[in-house]
Coordinates of C-alpha atoms in Angstrom, one line a residue:
M70 CA 168.1 -87.0 -64.8
T71 CA 166.3 -84.7 -62.4
S72 CA 168.5 -83.0 -59.8
P73 CA 166.9 -84.6 -56.8
L74 CA 167.2 -88.1 -58.4
A75 CA 170.8 -87.4 -59.1
G76 CA 171.3 -86.5 -55.5
L77 CA 169.8 -89.9 -54.4
V78 CA 172.0 -91.7 -56.9
A79 CA 175.1 -89.9 -55.5
E80 CA 174.0 -90.8 -52.0
H81 CA 173.8 -94.5 -53.0
A82 CA 177.3 -94.4 -54.4
E83 CA 178.6 -92.7 -51.2
I84 CA 177.0 -95.3 -49.0
E85 CA 178.4 -98.1 -51.2
G86 CA 181.9 -96.6 -50.6
Q87 CA 181.3 -96.4 -46.8
L88 CA 180.1 -100.0 -46.7
A89 CA 183.3 -101.1 -48.5
D90 CA 185.3 -99.6 -45.6
P91 CA 186.0 -102.4 -43.0
A92 CA 186.1 -99.8 -40.2
V93 CA 182.4 -99.1 -40.7
H94 CA 181.6 -102.6 -39.7
N95 CA 183.3 -102.2 -36.4
D96 CA 180.1 -100.3 -35.5
P97 CA 177.3 -102.8 -36.2
A98 CA 174.5 -100.3 -35.6
R99 CA 175.9 -97.9 -38.2
A100 CA 176.6 -100.7 -40.6
R101 CA 172.9 -101.9 -40.3
A102 CA 171.6 -98.4 -40.8
L103 CA 173.7 -97.8 -43.9
S104 CA 172.7 -101.2 -45.3
R105 CA 169.0 -100.4 -44.8
R106 CA 169.4 -97.0 -46.6
Y107 CA 171.5 -98.6 -49.4
A108 CA 168.7 -101.1 -50.0
Q109 CA 166.1 -98.3 -50.0
L110 CA 168.1 -96.4 -52.7
A111 CA 168.8 -99.4 -55.0
P112 CA 165.5 -98.9 -57.0
V113 CA 166.5 -95.3 -57.5
V114 CA 169.7 -96.3 -59.2
D115 CA 167.8 -98.7 -61.4
L116 CA 165.2 -96.1 -62.3
A117 CA 168.0 -93.5 -63.1
R118 CA 169.7 -96.0 -65.5
E119 CA 166.4 -96.7 -67.2
L120 CA 165.6 -93.0 -67.6
E121 CA 169.0 -92.4 -69.1
R122 CA 168.6 -95.3 -71.5
V123 CA 165.0 -94.4 -72.6
S124 CA 166.0 -90.7 -72.9
G125 CA 168.9 -91.6 -75.2
D126 CA 166.8 -93.9 -77.3
L127 CA 164.1 -91.2 -77.7
A128 CA 166.7 -88.6 -78.8
T129 CA 168.0 -91.1 -81.4
A130 CA 164.6 -92.0 -82.6
R131 CA 163.6 -88.4 -83.1
E132 CA 166.7 -87.7 -85.2
L133 CA 165.9 -90.7 -87.4
A134 CA 162.2 -89.8 -87.7
V135 CA 163.2 -86.6 -89.4
Q136 CA 164.7 -88.7 -92.3
D137 CA 162.4 -91.8 -92.0
T138 CA 158.8 -91.4 -91.0
S139 CA 158.6 -95.1 -90.0
F140 CA 160.4 -94.1 -86.7
R141 CA 157.5 -91.9 -85.6
S142 CA 155.7 -94.8 -84.0
E143 CA 158.9 -95.6 -82.1
V144 CA 159.1 -92.0 -80.9
A145 CA 155.5 -92.2 -79.6
D146 CA 156.2 -95.4 -77.7
L147 CA 159.4 -94.2 -76.2
D148 CA 157.8 -90.8 -75.3
A149 CA 155.0 -92.7 -73.5
E150 CA 157.6 -94.9 -71.7
L151 CA 159.5 -91.9 -70.6
G152 CA 156.4 -90.3 -69.2
G153 CA 155.7 -93.5 -67.2
L154 CA 159.3 -93.4 -65.8
N155 CA 159.0 -89.7 -64.9
E156 CA 155.8 -90.5 -63.0
R157 CA 157.7 -93.1 -61.0
V158 CA 160.3 -90.5 -60.2
R159 CA 157.7 -88.6 -58.1
A160 CA 157.7 -91.4 -55.5
Y161 CA 161.4 -90.7 -54.8
L162 CA 161.1 -86.9 -54.5
V163 CA 159.4 -86.9 -51.1
P164 CA 161.0 -87.9 -47.8
V165 CA 160.7 -91.6 -46.8
D166 CA 160.0 -92.9 -43.4
P167 CA 163.4 -93.9 -42.0
D168 CA 161.7 -96.9 -40.3
D169 CA 160.3 -98.3 -43.6
A170 CA 163.3 -100.5 -44.1
R171 CA 163.1 -102.1 -40.7
D172 CA 161.6 -105.5 -39.7
A173 CA 158.4 -105.4 -37.8
I174 CA 156.5 -106.7 -34.8
L175 CA 152.9 -107.2 -35.5
E176 CA 150.3 -107.6 -32.7
V177 CA 146.7 -108.8 -33.2
K178 CA 144.2 -108.5 -30.4
A179 CA 140.6 -109.7 -30.2
G180 CA 138.1 -106.9 -29.6
A181 CA 134.4 -106.7 -29.3
G182 CA 132.6 -109.9 -30.1
G183 CA 133.8 -112.5 -27.6
E184 CA 134.9 -115.9 -29.0
E185 CA 134.1 -114.9 -32.5
S186 CA 136.5 -111.9 -32.3
A187 CA 139.2 -114.3 -31.1
L188 CA 138.6 -116.6 -34.1
F189 CA 138.7 -113.6 -36.4
A190 CA 142.0 -112.5 -34.8
G191 CA 143.3 -116.0 -35.6
D192 CA 142.1 -115.5 -39.2
L193 CA 144.0 -112.2 -39.5
L194 CA 147.2 -113.8 -38.0
R195 CA 147.0 -116.6 -40.6
M196 CA 146.5 -114.0 -43.3
Y197 CA 149.7 -112.2 -42.3
L198 CA 151.7 -115.4 -41.9
R199 CA 150.7 -116.5 -45.4
Y200 CA 151.5 -113.1 -46.9
A201 CA 154.9 -113.2 -45.2
E202 CA 155.5 -116.6 -46.7
R203 CA 154.6 -115.3 -50.1
R204 CA 157.1 -112.5 -49.7
G205 CA 159.8 -114.8 -48.5
W206 CA 159.9 -113.3 -45.0
K207 CA 160.6 -115.1 -41.8
T208 CA 158.1 -115.1 -38.9
E209 CA 158.5 -115.9 -35.2
I210 CA 155.6 -116.1 -32.7
L211 CA 156.8 -114.1 -29.7
D212 CA 153.7 -114.6 -27.6
A213 CA 150.3 -116.0 -28.0
N214 CA 147.2 -116.2 -25.8
A215 CA 144.9 -118.7 -27.5
S216 CA 141.2 -119.0 -27.0
D217 CA 139.2 -122.1 -26.3
L218 CA 138.0 -122.6 -29.9
G219 CA 141.4 -122.1 -31.5
G220 CA 141.4 -118.3 -32.0
Y221 CA 143.6 -115.8 -30.3
R222 CA 142.8 -113.3 -27.6
D223 CA 146.2 -111.7 -28.4
V224 CA 149.3 -112.7 -30.3
S225 CA 152.6 -111.0 -31.2
V226 CA 154.7 -112.0 -34.1
A227 CA 158.1 -110.8 -35.4
V228 CA 158.3 -110.5 -39.2
K229 CA 161.8 -110.3 -40.7
S230 CA 163.1 -110.0 -44.3
R231 CA 165.7 -112.5 -45.4
G232 CA 168.0 -109.7 -46.6
G233 CA 168.6 -108.3 -50.1
D234 CA 165.2 -106.6 -50.3
T235 CA 164.9 -103.4 -52.3
G236 CA 162.3 -100.7 -51.7
P237 CA 160.2 -100.7 -48.5
G238 CA 161.1 -103.4 -45.9
V239 CA 158.7 -105.4 -43.8
Y240 CA 157.5 -102.4 -41.7
G241 CA 157.2 -100.2 -44.8
R242 CA 154.9 -102.7 -46.4
L243 CA 152.8 -103.6 -43.3
R244 CA 152.5 -100.3 -41.5
F245 CA 149.2 -99.6 -43.2
E246 CA 147.6 -102.6 -41.4
G247 CA 147.5 -100.9 -38.0
G248 CA 143.9 -100.2 -36.9
V249 CA 140.6 -101.8 -36.2
H250 CA 139.5 -104.6 -38.6
R251 CA 135.8 -105.5 -38.6
V252 CA 134.3 -108.8 -39.7
Q253 CA 130.7 -109.5 -40.8
R254 CA 129.8 -113.2 -40.9
V255 CA 127.9 -116.0 -39.3
P256 CA 130.0 -117.2 -36.4
V257 CA 130.6 -120.9 -35.7
T258 CA 129.1 -120.2 -32.3
E259 CA 125.8 -119.0 -33.9
S260 CA 123.2 -121.7 -34.2
A261 CA 120.5 -119.5 -35.8
G262 CA 122.6 -118.6 -38.8
R263 CA 122.5 -114.8 -38.1
I264 CA 125.3 -112.5 -39.3
H265 CA 127.3 -111.0 -36.5
T266 CA 129.7 -108.1 -36.5
S267 CA 132.9 -108.2 -34.4
A268 CA 136.3 -106.7 -34.5
A269 CA 140.0 -107.2 -33.9
G270 CA 142.8 -104.7 -33.5
V271 CA 146.1 -104.8 -35.3
L272 CA 149.2 -102.9 -34.2
V273 CA 152.4 -102.8 -36.4
L274 CA 155.6 -101.6 -34.9
P275 CA 159.1 -101.2 -36.4
E276 CA 161.4 -103.6 -34.6
A277 CA 163.9 -101.8 -32.5
E278 CA 167.5 -102.8 -31.9
D279 CA 169.3 -102.5 -28.6
V280 CA 171.0 -99.3 -29.7
D281 CA 167.8 -97.7 -30.8
V282 CA 166.2 -97.7 -27.3
D283 CA 168.2 -97.4 -24.1
I284 CA 166.3 -99.2 -21.4
D285 CA 167.5 -98.7 -17.9
Q286 CA 167.1 -101.9 -16.0
N287 CA 166.2 -99.9 -12.9
D288 CA 163.1 -98.7 -14.8
L289 CA 161.8 -102.2 -15.2
R290 CA 159.6 -104.2 -12.8
I291 CA 159.8 -107.9 -13.8
D292 CA 157.2 -110.3 -12.5
V293 CA 157.0 -114.1 -13.2
F294 CA 153.8 -116.2 -13.0
R295 CA 152.4 -119.4 -14.3
S296 CA 151.2 -119.4 -17.9
S297 CA 147.6 -119.9 -18.6
G298 CA 145.6 -121.0 -21.6
P299 CA 143.6 -123.9 -23.1
G300 CA 146.4 -126.4 -22.5
G301 CA 150.0 -127.3 -23.1
Q302 CA 153.0 -128.9 -21.4
S303 CA 154.1 -125.8 -19.5
V304 CA 150.7 -124.3 -18.9
N305 CA 149.9 -124.0 -15.1
T306 CA 153.0 -126.1 -14.2
T307 CA 155.9 -123.7 -14.0
D308 CA 156.5 -120.0 -13.3
S309 CA 157.8 -119.4 -16.9
A310 CA 155.6 -116.5 -17.9
V311 CA 157.0 -113.0 -17.6
R312 CA 155.4 -109.6 -17.2
I313 CA 157.6 -106.5 -17.7
T314 CA 156.4 -103.1 -16.6
H315 CA 158.3 -100.0 -17.9
L316 CA 157.8 -97.7 -14.9
P317 CA 158.4 -94.3 -16.6
T318 CA 155.8 -94.9 -19.2
G319 CA 153.5 -97.5 -17.6
L320 CA 153.8 -99.8 -20.6
V321 CA 153.2 -103.5 -19.7
V322 CA 154.3 -106.5 -21.8
S323 CA 153.6 -110.1 -20.9
C324 CA 155.0 -113.2 -22.6
Q325 CA 154.2 -116.8 -21.9
N326 CA 154.7 -118.5 -25.3
E327 CA 158.0 -120.2 -24.4
K328 CA 158.7 -122.9 -21.8
S329 CA 161.8 -121.0 -20.6
Q330 CA 161.4 -117.9 -18.4
L331 CA 164.6 -116.5 -20.0
Q332 CA 163.1 -116.8 -23.5
N333 CA 159.9 -115.2 -22.5
K334 CA 161.8 -112.3 -20.9
E335 CA 163.8 -111.8 -24.2
S336 CA 160.6 -111.8 -26.2
A337 CA 158.9 -109.3 -23.9
L338 CA 161.9 -107.0 -24.1
R339 CA 161.8 -107.1 -27.9
I340 CA 158.1 -106.1 -27.9
L341 CA 158.8 -103.4 -25.2
R342 CA 161.7 -101.9 -27.2
A343 CA 159.5 -101.8 -30.3
R344 CA 156.6 -100.1 -28.4
L345 CA 159.0 -97.5 -26.9
L346 CA 160.6 -96.8 -30.3
S347 CA 157.1 -96.4 -31.9
A348 CA 156.0 -94.0 -29.1
A349 CA 159.1 -91.9 -29.5
R350 CA 158.7 -91.7 -33.2
E351 CA 155.0 -90.8 -33.0
Q352 CA 155.7 -88.0 -30.4
A353 CA 158.5 -86.6 -32.7
E354 CA 156.2 -86.7 -35.7
S355 CA 153.3 -85.0 -34.0
E356 CA 155.6 -82.3 -32.7
A357 CA 157.2 -81.8 -36.2
S358 CA 154.1 -81.3 -38.2
A359 CA 150.3 -81.4 -37.6
A360 CA 149.8 -81.7 -41.3
R361 CA 150.9 -85.3 -41.2
A362 CA 147.7 -86.2 -39.4
S363 CA 145.9 -86.2 -42.8
Q364 CA 148.1 -89.0 -44.2
V365 CA 147.1 -92.6 -44.5
R366 CA 149.9 -93.8 -42.3
T367 CA 148.7 -91.7 -39.3
V368 CA 145.1 -92.7 -39.2
D369 CA 143.8 -93.0 -35.7
R370 CA 144.1 -96.6 -34.7
S371 CA 140.8 -96.3 -32.8
E372 CA 139.0 -95.9 -36.1
R373 CA 137.7 -98.8 -38.1
I374 CA 139.9 -99.2 -41.2
R375 CA 138.7 -102.3 -43.0
T376 CA 135.6 -104.5 -43.2
Y377 CA 135.7 -108.2 -44.2
N378 CA 132.2 -109.3 -45.4
F379 CA 132.0 -113.0 -45.8
A380 CA 128.5 -113.2 -47.2
E381 CA 129.5 -111.1 -50.2
N382 CA 133.2 -112.3 -50.3
R383 CA 134.0 -108.6 -50.1
I384 CA 136.8 -106.6 -48.5
S385 CA 136.5 -102.9 -48.1
D386 CA 139.2 -100.5 -46.9
H387 CA 137.5 -97.4 -45.6
R388 CA 140.6 -95.1 -45.7
V389 CA 140.9 -95.1 -49.5
G390 CA 137.6 -96.5 -50.7
Y391 CA 139.1 -99.7 -51.9
K392 CA 136.6 -102.6 -52.5
A393 CA 137.1 -106.0 -54.0
H394 CA 135.2 -109.3 -54.0
N395 CA 138.1 -111.6 -53.4
L396 CA 138.0 -111.9 -49.6
D397 CA 138.9 -115.6 -49.7
Q398 CA 142.1 -114.8 -51.7
V399 CA 143.0 -111.9 -49.4
L400 CA 142.7 -114.1 -46.3
D401 CA 144.9 -116.6 -48.0
G402 CA 147.7 -114.0 -48.0
E403 CA 147.1 -112.2 -51.3
L404 CA 147.4 -108.7 -49.8
D405 CA 149.5 -106.9 -52.4
E406 CA 146.6 -105.3 -54.2
V407 CA 145.2 -103.8 -51.0
L408 CA 148.5 -102.6 -49.8
D409 CA 149.4 -101.1 -53.2
A410 CA 146.2 -99.0 -53.0
L411 CA 147.1 -97.8 -49.6
A412 CA 150.7 -97.1 -50.6
A413 CA 149.5 -95.1 -53.6
A414 CA 147.2 -93.0 -51.4
D415 CA 150.0 -92.4 -48.9
L416 CA 152.3 -91.2 -51.7
E417 CA 149.7 -88.8 -53.1
A418 CA 149.1 -87.4 -49.5
R419 CA 152.8 -86.9 -49.0
L420 CA 153.2 -85.2 -52.4
S421 CA 150.3 -82.9 -51.7
A422 CA 151.7 -82.1 -48.3
K423 CA 155.1 -81.3 -49.9
A424 CA 153.5 -79.1 -52.6
S425 CA 151.5 -77.1 -50.0

């Protein structure tokens, strides 16, 4: 076992001991943080055990091959298996984002393209909801501003794991989705059958807890107003919609999805906390190292990151050169192949940054 891997295994055992202490759970925030880290390290322990097993089998096979040449093929197979495991070890020898194990708040906003952009934003939302369903995650629409034809001008959704996940959590898996998504297709609003290009923006934030962000109520301006939209029981009838302005930063969050003013306020505060946490993390990262700007995870959100071409059933991610002709499947929630390519590129970038 490599020394860094041994250190991670030891950390896993130490956290296990801490979680067994009832006193730790008197501090819910600390207990949650330890649980997240414990889940992150679980694959490390499994990998270390597999390395130990394969290394032992390989040593035994080499001894036997000296007396019996029939064991040489087994030596070759075990040697190849060990090489694959050592390659996987590399992923654990670079620092991980502490937010990767968190749940996420995902925002989709229509951009250039009018009603067609809103329809595309709705397609992206359904894609993420179906992906979450495939992963066994829970989703909750926090706020939605629907368009006249059934799309979304903007929508915010909380995505939560059901617990027990190992490896990256919801945010760690979805964080690569932040950016401008472009679509090329014939809009339903186009009578001449011409292909149009429009775009929608996606923002992925790690969900913050109350203890992560200290919000002074005196720093908030809270306004209530009547909700608007294409229709609904509470639309234009009650002052249930809530707008919260964080005065020190100028951040504004509005929610009108629920019939209750109190529920809308709570949803708006969840989104505000996530945005404040993300802003603080980004500022700390930019101050810590300018080299991180070259990584996939820090691509400028103003840049186009992906194109969805309906005529060719093609999806292209411009950050890593990924292309595939299975757009229909991706929009149905089969995102793993795309996200795996982005995660692999991010890992290589972090390994290169560490080596340099």
